[in-house]
Short mmCIF file of C-alpha atoms in Angstrom, two decimals:
data_model
loop_
_atom_site.label_atom_id
_atom_site.label_comp_id
_atom_site.label_asym_id
_atom_site.label_seq_id
_atom_site.Cartn_x
_atom_site.Cartn_y
_atom_site.Cartn_z
CA MET Z 250 -25.25 -66.52 157.53
CA LEU Z 251 -22.62 -63.87 158.24
CA PHE Z 252 -20.60 -66.44 160.18
CA LEU Z 253 -20.62 -68.74 157.14
CA PHE Z 254 -19.40 -65.94 154.87
CA VAL Z 255 -16.62 -64.94 157.24
CA GLY Z 256 -15.66 -68.59 157.62
CA LEU Z 257 -15.47 -69.09 153.88
CA TRP Z 258 -13.38 -65.92 153.47
CA GLY Z 259 -11.02 -67.29 156.14
CA CYS Z 260 -10.59 -70.48 154.12
CA GLN Z 261 -9.79 -68.44 151.03
CA ARG Z 262 -7.20 -66.46 152.96
CA GLN Z 263 -5.16 -69.57 153.70
CA THR Z 264 -5.05 -70.92 150.15
CA ALA Z 265 -5.72 -68.02 147.79
CA LEU Z 266 -3.21 -66.33 145.53
CA ILE Z 267 -3.34 -62.61 146.32
CA ILE Z 268 -2.59 -60.17 143.52
CA ASP Z 269 -2.02 -56.45 144.06
CA VAL Z 270 -2.90 -54.64 140.82
CA ARG Z 271 -1.79 -51.17 141.92
CA SER Z 272 1.35 -49.39 140.73
CA GLN Z 273 4.87 -50.30 141.82
CA GLY Z 274 5.01 -47.15 143.95
CA GLU Z 275 1.76 -47.97 145.75
CA TYR Z 276 2.95 -51.53 146.33
CA ASN Z 277 6.30 -50.31 147.70
CA THR Z 278 4.52 -48.00 150.15
CA GLU Z 279 2.29 -50.73 151.58
CA HIS Z 280 0.89 -54.07 150.52
CA ILE Z 281 -0.66 -57.25 151.88
CA ALA Z 282 1.93 -59.84 152.96
CA ASN Z 283 2.64 -62.43 150.28
CA ALA Z 284 0.74 -60.47 147.61
CA ILE Z 285 2.35 -60.48 144.20
CA LEU Z 286 2.41 -57.27 142.19
CA ILE Z 287 0.94 -57.31 138.71
CA PRO Z 288 -0.28 -53.82 137.74
CA HIS Z 289 -3.78 -53.98 136.27
CA GLU Z 290 -2.72 -52.57 132.91
CA THR Z 291 -0.19 -55.40 132.40
CA ILE Z 292 -2.06 -58.35 133.89
CA GLY Z 293 -2.94 -59.80 130.48
CA SER Z 294 0.66 -59.72 129.29
CA GLU Z 295 2.13 -60.93 132.59
CA ILE Z 296 -0.18 -63.91 132.90
CA GLU Z 297 2.78 -66.31 133.02
CA LYS Z 298 3.38 -65.12 136.59
CA ILE Z 299 0.17 -66.87 137.66
CA GLU Z 300 -0.47 -69.44 134.92
CA GLU Z 301 0.38 -72.37 137.22
CA ASN Z 302 -2.36 -71.13 139.59
CA ARG Z 303 -5.22 -71.37 137.09
CA GLY Z 304 -7.34 -73.63 139.33
CA ARG Z 305 -6.53 -71.80 142.55
CA GLU Z 306 -8.67 -69.11 144.19
CA ILE Z 307 -7.32 -65.69 143.22
CA ILE Z 308 -8.09 -62.53 145.19
CA ILE Z 309 -7.28 -59.25 143.49
CA TYR Z 310 -7.10 -55.88 145.23
CA CYS Z 311 -6.10 -52.30 144.49
CA ARG Z 312 -6.81 -49.01 146.30
CA SER Z 313 -10.57 -48.80 145.85
CA GLY Z 314 -11.63 -51.96 144.01
CA HIS Z 315 -11.96 -50.37 140.55
CA ARG Z 316 -8.67 -51.60 139.06
CA ALA Z 317 -9.22 -54.96 140.75
CA GLY Z 318 -12.55 -55.18 138.91
CA LEU Z 319 -10.87 -54.45 135.58
CA ALA Z 320 -8.20 -57.09 136.24
CA LYS Z 321 -10.86 -59.62 137.32
CA THR Z 322 -12.68 -59.12 134.02
CA ILE Z 323 -9.44 -59.67 132.08
CA LEU Z 324 -8.61 -62.87 133.97
CA GLU Z 325 -12.13 -64.23 133.58
CA GLY Z 326 -11.89 -63.52 129.84
CA MET Z 327 -8.73 -65.63 129.81
CA GLY Z 328 -10.51 -68.57 131.44
CA TYR Z 329 -9.78 -68.04 135.13
CA THR Z 330 -12.91 -69.02 137.03
CA HIS Z 331 -12.03 -68.56 140.71
CA VAL Z 332 -11.33 -64.83 140.79
CA THR Z 333 -12.58 -62.51 143.54
CA ASN Z 334 -12.41 -58.72 143.65
CA GLY Z 335 -11.13 -58.13 147.18
CA GLY Z 336 -11.76 -54.38 146.89
CA GLY Z 337 -9.21 -51.94 148.19
CA LEU Z 338 -6.23 -52.34 150.48
CA MET Z 339 -8.26 -51.14 153.49
CA ASP Z 340 -11.04 -53.62 152.61
CA MET Z 341 -8.51 -56.42 152.62
CA LYS Z 342 -7.15 -55.31 155.98
CA ALA Z 343 -10.68 -55.17 157.38
CA LYS Z 344 -11.06 -58.81 156.31
CA GLY Z 345 -7.99 -59.73 158.33
CA TYR Z 346 -5.23 -59.59 155.73
CA GLN Z 347 -2.04 -57.91 156.86
#
């Protein structure tokens, strides 16, 4: 069962849109390659940055997973259905994201 989960996460990694919801300063210090920055407090007003990706898997991360959870709730309230809280930056790295 663990193999299946890891395999599915690997599939997500190749096609998912990755959103970093931390601050600009945190993002500048370190972030996952190809992640776009949309701070959690502005995700509702900056939705046009990802609107074309409505049907795509979206993985959101922050430092600990808390802000990612808040952003996930906002996106789900706006009709996004394929949103995953990736946790914190270190969680994402542990899953193989660089």
